[in-house]
Coordinates of C-alpha atoms in Angstrom, one line a residue:
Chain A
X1 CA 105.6 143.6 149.6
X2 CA 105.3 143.5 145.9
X3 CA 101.4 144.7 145.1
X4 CA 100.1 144.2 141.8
X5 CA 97.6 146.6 139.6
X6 CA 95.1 145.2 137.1
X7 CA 91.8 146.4 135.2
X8 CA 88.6 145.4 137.3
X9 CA 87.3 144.2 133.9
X10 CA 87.5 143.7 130.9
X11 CA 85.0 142.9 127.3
X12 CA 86.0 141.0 124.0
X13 CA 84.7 139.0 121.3
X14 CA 84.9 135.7 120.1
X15 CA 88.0 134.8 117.9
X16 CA 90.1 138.5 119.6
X17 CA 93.2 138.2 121.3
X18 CA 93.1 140.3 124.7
X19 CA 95.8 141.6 126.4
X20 CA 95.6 142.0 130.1
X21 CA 98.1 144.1 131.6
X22 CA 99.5 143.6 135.1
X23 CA 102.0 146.7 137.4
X24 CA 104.1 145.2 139.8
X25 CA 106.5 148.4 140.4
X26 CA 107.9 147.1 143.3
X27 CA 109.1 143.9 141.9
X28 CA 112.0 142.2 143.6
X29 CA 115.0 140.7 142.2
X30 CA 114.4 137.2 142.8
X31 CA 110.2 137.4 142.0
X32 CA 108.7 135.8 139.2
X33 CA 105.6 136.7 137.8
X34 CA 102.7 134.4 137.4
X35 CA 99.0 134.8 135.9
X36 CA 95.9 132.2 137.4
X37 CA 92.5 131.6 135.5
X38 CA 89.4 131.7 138.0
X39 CA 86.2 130.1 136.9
X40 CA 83.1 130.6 139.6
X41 CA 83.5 127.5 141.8
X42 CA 86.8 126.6 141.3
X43 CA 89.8 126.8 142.2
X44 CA 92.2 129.5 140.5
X45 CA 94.5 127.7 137.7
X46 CA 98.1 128.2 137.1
X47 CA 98.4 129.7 133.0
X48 CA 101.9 130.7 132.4
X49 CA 104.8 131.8 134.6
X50 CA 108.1 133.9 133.6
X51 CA 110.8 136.1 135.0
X52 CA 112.1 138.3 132.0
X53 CA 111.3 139.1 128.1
X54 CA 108.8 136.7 126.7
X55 CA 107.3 132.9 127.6
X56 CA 104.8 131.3 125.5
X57 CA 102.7 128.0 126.1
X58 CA 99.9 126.0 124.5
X59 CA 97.9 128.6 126.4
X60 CA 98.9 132.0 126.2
X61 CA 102.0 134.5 126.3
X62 CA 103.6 136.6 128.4
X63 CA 105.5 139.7 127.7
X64 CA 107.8 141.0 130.4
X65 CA 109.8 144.6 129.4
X66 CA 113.0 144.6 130.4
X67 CA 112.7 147.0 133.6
X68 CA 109.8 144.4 134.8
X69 CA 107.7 146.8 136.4
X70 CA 104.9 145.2 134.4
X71 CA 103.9 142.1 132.2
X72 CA 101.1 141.4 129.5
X73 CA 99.4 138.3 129.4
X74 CA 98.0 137.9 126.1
X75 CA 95.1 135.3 125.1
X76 CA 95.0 134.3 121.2
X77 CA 91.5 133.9 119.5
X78 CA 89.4 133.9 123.2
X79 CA 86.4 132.0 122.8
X80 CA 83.4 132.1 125.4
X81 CA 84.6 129.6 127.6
X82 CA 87.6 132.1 128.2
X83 CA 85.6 134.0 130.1
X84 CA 87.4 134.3 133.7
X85 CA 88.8 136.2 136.6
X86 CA 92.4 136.6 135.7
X87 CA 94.9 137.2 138.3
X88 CA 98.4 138.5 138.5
X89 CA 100.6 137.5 141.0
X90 CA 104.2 138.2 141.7
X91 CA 106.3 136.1 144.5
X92 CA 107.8 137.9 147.5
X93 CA 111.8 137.1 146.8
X94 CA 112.1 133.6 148.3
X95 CA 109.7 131.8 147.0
X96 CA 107.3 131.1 149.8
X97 CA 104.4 133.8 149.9
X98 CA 101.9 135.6 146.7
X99 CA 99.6 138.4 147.4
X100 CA 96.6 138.0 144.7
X101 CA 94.7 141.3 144.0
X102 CA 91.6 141.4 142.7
X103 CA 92.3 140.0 139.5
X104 CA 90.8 141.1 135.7
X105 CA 87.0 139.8 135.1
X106 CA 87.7 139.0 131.8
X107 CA 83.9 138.5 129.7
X108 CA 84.3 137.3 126.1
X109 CA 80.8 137.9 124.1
X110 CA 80.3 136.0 121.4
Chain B
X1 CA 98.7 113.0 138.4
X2 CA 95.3 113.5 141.1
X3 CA 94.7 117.2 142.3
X4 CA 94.4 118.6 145.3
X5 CA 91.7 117.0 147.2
X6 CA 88.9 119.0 149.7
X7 CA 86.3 118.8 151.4
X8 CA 83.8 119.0 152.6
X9 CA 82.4 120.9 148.9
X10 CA 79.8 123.0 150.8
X11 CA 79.0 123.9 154.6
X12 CA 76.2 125.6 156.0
X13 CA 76.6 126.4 160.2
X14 CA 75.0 128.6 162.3
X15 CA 77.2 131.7 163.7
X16 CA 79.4 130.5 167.0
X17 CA 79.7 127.1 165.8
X18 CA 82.4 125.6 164.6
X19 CA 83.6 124.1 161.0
X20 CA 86.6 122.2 160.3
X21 CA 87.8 121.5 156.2
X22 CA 90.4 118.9 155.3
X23 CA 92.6 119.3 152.4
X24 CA 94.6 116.7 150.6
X25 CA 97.7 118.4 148.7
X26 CA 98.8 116.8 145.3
X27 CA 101.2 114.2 146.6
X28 CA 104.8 115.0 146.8
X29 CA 104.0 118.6 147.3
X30 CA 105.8 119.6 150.4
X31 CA 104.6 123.4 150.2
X32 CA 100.7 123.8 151.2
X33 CA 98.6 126.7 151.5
X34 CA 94.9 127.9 152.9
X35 CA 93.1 130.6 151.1
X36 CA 90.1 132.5 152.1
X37 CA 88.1 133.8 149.5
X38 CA 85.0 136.3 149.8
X39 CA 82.8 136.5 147.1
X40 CA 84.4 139.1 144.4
X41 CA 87.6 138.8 145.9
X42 CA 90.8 137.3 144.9
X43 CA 92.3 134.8 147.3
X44 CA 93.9 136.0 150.8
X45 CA 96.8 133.8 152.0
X46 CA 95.8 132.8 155.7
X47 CA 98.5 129.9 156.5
X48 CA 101.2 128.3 154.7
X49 CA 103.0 125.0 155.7
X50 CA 106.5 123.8 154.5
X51 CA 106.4 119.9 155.2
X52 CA 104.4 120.0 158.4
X53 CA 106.0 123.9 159.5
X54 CA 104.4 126.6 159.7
X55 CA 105.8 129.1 157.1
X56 CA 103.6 132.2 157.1
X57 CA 100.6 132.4 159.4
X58 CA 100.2 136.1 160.0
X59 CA 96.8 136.3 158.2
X60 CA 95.0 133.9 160.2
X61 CA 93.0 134.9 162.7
X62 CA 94.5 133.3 165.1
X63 CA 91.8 133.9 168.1
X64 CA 89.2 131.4 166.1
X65 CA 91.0 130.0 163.2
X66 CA 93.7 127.0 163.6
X67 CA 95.5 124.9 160.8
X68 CA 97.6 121.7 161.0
X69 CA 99.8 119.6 158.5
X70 CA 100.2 115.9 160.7
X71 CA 102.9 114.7 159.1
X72 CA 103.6 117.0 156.2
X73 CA 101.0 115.3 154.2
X74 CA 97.0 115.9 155.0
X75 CA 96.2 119.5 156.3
X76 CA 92.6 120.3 158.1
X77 CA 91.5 124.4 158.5
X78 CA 89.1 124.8 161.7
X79 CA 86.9 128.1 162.7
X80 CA 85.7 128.1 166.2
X81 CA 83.9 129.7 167.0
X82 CA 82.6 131.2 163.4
X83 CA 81.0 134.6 162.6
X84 CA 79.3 136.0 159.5
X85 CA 81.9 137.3 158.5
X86 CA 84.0 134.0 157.9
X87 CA 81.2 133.6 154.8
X88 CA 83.8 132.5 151.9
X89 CA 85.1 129.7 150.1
X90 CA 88.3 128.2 151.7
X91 CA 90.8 126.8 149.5
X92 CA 93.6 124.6 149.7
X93 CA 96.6 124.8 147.2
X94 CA 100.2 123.0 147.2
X95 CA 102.9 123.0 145.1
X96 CA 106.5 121.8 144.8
X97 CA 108.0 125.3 145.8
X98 CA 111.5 125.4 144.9
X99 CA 114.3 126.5 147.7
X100 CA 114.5 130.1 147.6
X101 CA 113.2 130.7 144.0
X102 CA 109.5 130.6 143.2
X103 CA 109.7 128.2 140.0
X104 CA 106.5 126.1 140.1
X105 CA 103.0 127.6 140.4
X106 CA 100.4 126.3 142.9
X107 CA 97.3 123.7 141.9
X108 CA 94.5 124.2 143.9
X109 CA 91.3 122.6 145.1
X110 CA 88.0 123.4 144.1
X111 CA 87.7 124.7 147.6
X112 CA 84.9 124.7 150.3
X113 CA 81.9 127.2 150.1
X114 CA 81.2 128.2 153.8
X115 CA 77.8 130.1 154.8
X116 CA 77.6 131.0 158.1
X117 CA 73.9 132.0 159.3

């Protein structure tokens, strides 16, 4: 099963982008990689999702190195309200089952 | 498009009673899933249906906890009988789930707080 490795936590200011770095060594051919945003009493929220080099929404970017043992998502200009549990997921190779770890407390001061 | 629907929002039972959560999937979803999360955790998969199949339920503990999808729409979570330990929020995702590639991300509910006394 492919296990993912994140910071427990993270700090950054108001108007910062913040990088938030993700291993998944063990990444299977067929995975994709996908990052959730946690706020307390909710549910986690899809953010972005990709496979190889580089995606970008309204929302953020993620950077995906050619080997794919790892991926960045990176937040432009965080404000308070980005302030989150960030988790990095990466599907087992068919599609039907994600393992989340315990995800990147992300705290954005202003 | 509505989300994914739960309830009920909070639960408070006593230890050895038992709790049952419905879920409502966004519709057209055919992939649903039930998370258990304990505070400070991230989410644990404990069943996943395709339609109204069990996919994956080797989390679930299966000696107290039981899941069903009546007709591949509405899915309802029961614990019976409960322990302290089953303190957590229980979430409900679905998503469209593509065959054999994992192309669509899940949406999930706001989940159900359970406190077990």
């Amino acid at each position: 099963l492919a296990k993912t490795t994140q910071p427990i936590s993270m700090d950054s200011y108001e108007g910062q982008e913040v990088n938030i770095t993700c291993s998944h060594n063990n990444i299977a051919t067929n995975d994709y990689i996908t990052w959730y945003q946690q706020f307390p009493s909710q549910g986690p929220r899809f953010i972005i999702q990709g496979y190889k080099t580089k995606v970008t929404n309204e929302v953020a970017s993620l950077f995906i190195p050619a080997d794919r043992k790892s991926s960045t998502l990176s937040l432009p200009r965080v404000s308070l309200s980005d302030t989150a549990v960030y988790y990095c997921l990466v599907a087992i190779t068919g599609g039907f089952k994600t393992i989340f770890g315990a995800g990147t407390r992300l705290f954005v001061k202003a | 498009e509505a989300g994914v629907a739960q309830s009920p929002r909070y639960k408070i039972i006593e230890k050895r009673q038992s709790v049952a959560f419905w879920c409502n999937p966004i519709s057209g979803h055919a992939t649903l899933y039930w998370y258990q999360q304990i505070l400070g955790q991230g989410p644990k998969l404990l069943i996943q249906f395709q339609n109204n199949g069990v996919v994956d339920d080797s989390q679930l503990p299966k000696d107290r906890f039981s899941a069903e999808r009546l007709k591949g729409v509405d899915s309802t979570l029961k614990i019976q009988p409960a322990k302290l330990e089953d303190s957590a929020v229980y979430l409900c995702a679905s998503s469209l789930a593509g065959q054999g590639r994992f192309q669509y991300g899940y949406t999930f509910g706001s989940g159900t707080r359970l406190t077990v006394v």
